mmCIF file of C-alpha atoms in Angstrom:
data_model
loop_
_atom_site.group_PDB
_atom_site.id
_atom_site.type_symbol
_atom_site.label_atom_id
_atom_site.label_comp_id
_atom_site.label_asym_id
_atom_site.label_seq_id
_atom_site.Cartn_x
_atom_site.Cartn_y
_atom_site.Cartn_z
ATOM 1 C CA MET N 1 58.293 172.822 37.526
ATOM 2 C CA MET N 2 60.449 172.188 34.705
ATOM 3 C CA GLU N 3 62.500 175.471 35.274
ATOM 4 C CA GLY N 4 63.351 174.180 38.650
ATOM 5 C CA TYR N 5 64.705 170.812 37.075
ATOM 6 C CA PHE N 6 66.710 172.507 34.658
ATOM 7 C CA ASP N 7 67.844 175.328 37.433
ATOM 8 C CA ARG N 8 69.320 172.450 39.513
ATOM 9 C CA SER N 9 70.893 170.533 36.848
ATOM 10 C CA ALA N 10 72.406 173.519 34.728
ATOM 11 C CA GLU N 11 76.004 173.096 36.120
ATOM 12 C CA THR N 12 76.247 169.383 35.163
ATOM 13 C CA TYR N 13 73.703 169.322 32.389
ATOM 14 C CA ASP N 14 76.118 168.671 29.447
ATOM 15 C CA ASN N 15 77.716 165.670 31.597
ATOM 16 C CA LYS N 16 74.445 164.110 32.642
ATOM 17 C CA GLN N 17 73.041 161.045 30.664
ATOM 18 C CA VAL N 18 69.303 160.880 31.002
ATOM 19 C CA THR N 19 67.886 157.441 31.323
ATOM 20 C CA ASP N 20 64.970 156.568 29.017
ATOM 21 C CA ALA N 21 62.746 156.223 32.277
ATOM 22 C CA GLU N 22 63.760 159.661 33.335
ATOM 23 C CA ARG N 23 62.999 161.083 30.024
ATOM 24 C CA ASP N 24 59.750 159.514 29.786
ATOM 25 C CA ASP N 25 58.804 160.727 33.326
ATOM 26 C CA MET N 26 59.705 164.163 32.361
ATOM 27 C CA ILE N 27 57.759 164.169 29.040
ATOM 28 C CA CYS N 28 54.735 162.765 31.104
ATOM 29 C CA THR N 29 54.696 165.721 33.465
ATOM 30 C CA LEU N 30 55.075 168.225 30.735
ATOM 31 C CA ALA N 31 52.013 166.438 28.840
ATOM 32 C CA ARG N 32 49.935 166.586 32.338
ATOM 33 C CA GLU N 33 50.759 170.270 32.454
ATOM 34 C CA LEU N 34 50.424 171.490 28.957
ATOM 35 C CA CYS N 35 47.212 169.467 28.319
ATOM 36 C CA GLY N 36 45.724 170.209 31.652
ATOM 37 C CA ILE N 37 45.382 166.460 32.554
ATOM 38 C CA PRO N 38 43.905 166.194 35.946
ATOM 39 C CA SER N 39 45.635 164.673 39.062
ATOM 40 C CA GLU N 40 44.869 161.351 40.546
ATOM 41 C CA GLY N 41 42.674 163.170 43.114
ATOM 42 C CA ASP N 42 40.214 164.793 40.633
ATOM 43 C CA LYS N 43 36.932 163.171 39.945
ATOM 44 C CA GLY N 44 35.584 162.580 36.261
ATOM 45 C CA SER N 45 37.303 161.367 33.349
ATOM 46 C CA PHE N 46 39.745 162.942 30.934
ATOM 47 C CA ARG N 47 40.146 161.523 27.265
ATOM 48 C CA VAL N 48 43.505 161.649 25.911
ATOM 49 C CA LEU N 49 44.490 160.840 22.117
ATOM 50 C CA ASP N 50 48.281 159.568 22.217
ATOM 51 C CA VAL N 51 49.268 159.856 18.525
ATOM 52 C CA GLY N 52 52.116 157.581 17.459
ATOM 53 C CA ALA N 53 51.828 155.504 20.751
ATOM 54 C CA GLY N 54 54.228 152.913 19.862
ATOM 55 C CA THR N 55 54.674 150.516 22.810
ATOM 56 C CA GLY N 56 52.901 153.023 25.222
ATOM 57 C CA ALA N 57 55.794 154.742 27.197
ATOM 58 C CA LEU N 58 53.622 157.900 27.426
ATOM 59 C CA SER N 59 50.054 156.023 27.410
ATOM 60 C CA LEU N 60 50.959 154.223 30.332
ATOM 61 C CA ARG N 61 52.545 156.933 32.124
ATOM 62 C CA LEU N 62 49.466 159.264 31.524
ATOM 63 C CA LEU N 63 47.264 156.156 32.938
ATOM 64 C CA GLY N 64 49.427 156.192 36.220
ATOM 65 C CA VAL N 65 51.161 152.817 35.497
ATOM 66 C CA SER N 66 54.364 152.451 37.391
ATOM 67 C CA ALA N 67 55.905 149.278 38.718
ATOM 68 C CA GLY N 68 53.425 147.217 36.432
ATOM 69 C CA THR N 69 50.225 148.401 38.398
ATOM 70 C CA ALA N 70 47.973 151.133 37.419
ATOM 71 C CA SER N 71 46.638 153.967 39.698
ATOM 72 C CA CYS N 72 43.097 155.518 39.678
ATOM 73 C CA ALA N 73 44.066 158.477 37.559
ATOM 74 C CA PRO N 74 40.828 159.792 36.097
ATOM 75 C CA VAL N 75 42.412 159.491 32.657
ATOM 76 C CA ALA N 76 41.223 157.358 29.438
ATOM 77 C CA VAL N 77 43.812 156.968 26.591
ATOM 78 C CA CYS N 78 43.154 156.107 22.980
ATOM 79 C CA ALA N 79 46.573 155.076 21.667
ATOM 80 C CA VAL N 80 47.024 155.169 17.885
ATOM 81 C CA ASP N 81 49.788 153.873 16.053
ATOM 82 C CA LEU N 82 50.684 152.303 12.736
ATOM 83 C CA SER N 83 52.442 149.359 13.779
ATOM 84 C CA ARG N 84 50.556 146.268 15.012
ATOM 85 C CA GLU N 85 53.474 144.977 16.565
ATOM 86 C CA MET N 86 53.939 147.967 18.751
ATOM 87 C CA LEU N 87 50.333 147.950 19.764
ATOM 88 C CA SER N 88 50.526 144.433 20.553
ATOM 89 C CA VAL N 89 53.492 144.852 23.086
ATOM 90 C CA LEU N 90 51.294 147.991 24.482
ATOM 91 C CA HIS N 91 48.425 145.437 25.032
ATOM 92 C CA SER N 92 50.729 143.178 26.742
ATOM 93 C CA LYS N 93 51.904 145.893 29.186
ATOM 94 C CA ALA N 94 48.193 147.075 29.812
ATOM 95 C CA GLU N 95 47.117 143.528 30.749
ATOM 96 C CA ALA N 96 50.006 142.968 32.849
ATOM 97 C CA ALA N 97 49.084 146.353 34.652
ATOM 98 C CA GLY N 98 45.253 145.277 35.139
ATOM 99 C CA LEU N 99 44.054 148.296 32.709
ATOM 100 C CA GLY N 100 40.782 147.553 31.243
ATOM 101 C CA ALA N 101 39.056 148.843 27.896
ATOM 102 C CA ASP N 102 37.781 151.587 29.843
ATOM 103 C CA ARG N 103 40.965 153.033 30.551
ATOM 104 C CA LEU N 104 42.906 152.235 27.318
ATOM 105 C CA CYS N 105 41.948 151.548 23.634
ATOM 106 C CA THR N 106 44.204 151.088 21.020
ATOM 107 C CA VAL N 107 43.687 151.869 17.169
ATOM 108 C CA HIS N 108 45.856 150.495 14.385
ATOM 109 C CA ALA N 109 45.918 153.505 12.028
ATOM 110 C CA ASP N 110 47.980 156.129 10.402
ATOM 111 C CA LEU N 111 46.653 159.709 11.154
ATOM 112 C CA CYS N 112 49.327 161.093 8.823
ATOM 113 C CA ALA N 113 48.002 159.407 5.738
ATOM 114 C CA THR N 114 46.642 161.539 3.293
ATOM 115 C CA PRO N 115 43.608 161.717 3.266
ATOM 116 C CA GLY N 116 43.206 160.303 6.581
ATOM 117 C CA ALA N 117 39.417 159.848 6.820
ATOM 118 C CA GLU N 118 40.011 156.289 7.306
ATOM 119 C CA ALA N 119 42.182 156.401 10.310
ATOM 120 C CA VAL N 120 39.927 159.085 11.751
ATOM 121 C CA ALA N 121 36.895 156.966 11.298
ATOM 122 C CA ALA N 122 39.038 154.113 13.369
ATOM 123 C CA VAL N 123 39.648 156.352 15.962
ATOM 124 C CA GLU N 124 36.114 157.762 16.077
ATOM 125 C CA ALA N 125 34.819 154.063 16.260
ATOM 126 C CA ALA N 126 36.937 153.154 19.133
ATOM 127 C CA SER N 127 36.161 156.032 21.183
ATOM 128 C CA GLU N 128 32.256 155.626 20.314
ATOM 129 C CA GLY N 129 32.313 159.104 18.575
ATOM 130 C CA ALA N 130 33.203 160.923 22.134
ATOM 131 C CA LEU N 131 35.733 163.907 21.416
ATOM 132 C CA PHE N 132 39.024 164.084 23.231
ATOM 133 C CA ASP N 133 40.144 166.633 25.797
ATOM 134 C CA ALA N 134 43.645 166.450 24.795
ATOM 135 C CA ALA N 135 46.153 165.068 22.214
ATOM 136 C CA CYS N 136 49.555 164.404 22.739
ATOM 137 C CA SER N 137 52.666 162.558 21.015
ATOM 138 C CA SER N 138 56.058 161.602 21.960
ATOM 139 C CA PHE N 139 58.838 161.088 19.728
ATOM 140 C CA ALA N 140 56.624 160.389 16.645
ATOM 141 C CA MET N 141 56.520 163.544 14.825
ATOM 142 C CA HIS N 142 60.123 162.850 12.986
ATOM 143 C CA HIS N 143 58.578 159.612 11.508
ATOM 144 C CA MET N 144 55.560 161.616 10.023
ATOM 145 C CA ASP N 145 55.456 161.870 6.367
ATOM 146 C CA ASP N 146 52.862 164.498 6.488
ATOM 147 C CA VAL N 147 52.589 166.438 9.772
ATOM 148 C CA ALA N 148 49.985 168.713 8.306
ATOM 149 C CA ALA N 149 47.710 165.939 7.616
ATOM 150 C CA CYS N 150 48.126 164.484 11.118
ATOM 151 C CA ALA N 151 47.479 167.842 12.637
ATOM 152 C CA ARG N 152 44.210 168.128 10.460
ATOM 153 C CA ALA N 153 43.066 164.769 11.559
ATOM 154 C CA VAL N 154 43.803 165.369 15.123
ATOM 155 C CA TYR N 155 41.887 168.477 15.102
ATOM 156 C CA GLY N 156 38.907 166.885 14.066
ATOM 157 C CA LEU N 157 39.095 164.367 17.012
ATOM 158 C CA LEU N 158 39.261 167.152 19.804
ATOM 159 C CA ARG N 159 36.566 168.762 21.530
ATOM 160 C CA PRO N 160 36.427 172.565 21.534
ATOM 161 C CA GLY N 161 39.047 174.096 24.059
ATOM 162 C CA ALA N 162 41.105 170.783 23.832
ATOM 163 C CA ARG N 163 44.872 171.032 24.150
ATOM 164 C CA VAL N 164 47.544 169.589 22.219
ATOM 165 C CA ALA N 165 51.278 168.736 22.892
ATOM 166 C CA PHE N 166 53.591 166.888 20.591
ATOM 167 C CA PHE N 167 57.240 166.274 21.955
#
């Protein structure tokens, strides 16, 4: 899928200005593919941990939010960020899209803190102890002081066989 995109745009790639929305859509497509996130037609629920979720660009797209409304994609997202204000903006967007707590939970925590036990406990409490099917992150790693600590914290929150895609 992505190979075709780059093949089609190779000749003009250096001249192209990608909009934020195009970039976010591309990352969401990659996250869905790399993490094995089911499509809207699939049944069941797939739990995703979004690390460094910010205002929810990736979280909301994974939930199928477009043009202010949410689709019925069988995905539940736990969005984690160290900024209360970023999560406040995400809450406003989720509310406007009609997303309930069954689809999106947010956790104010720093999974990259050393030790990250408090942050992990906060995520476990918000997810009622359920492990995640996948973890993803978009444009957050360069803000992390201790990427290894973050990786250890995330690993402990994943079910066996879960996938990780950090962009």
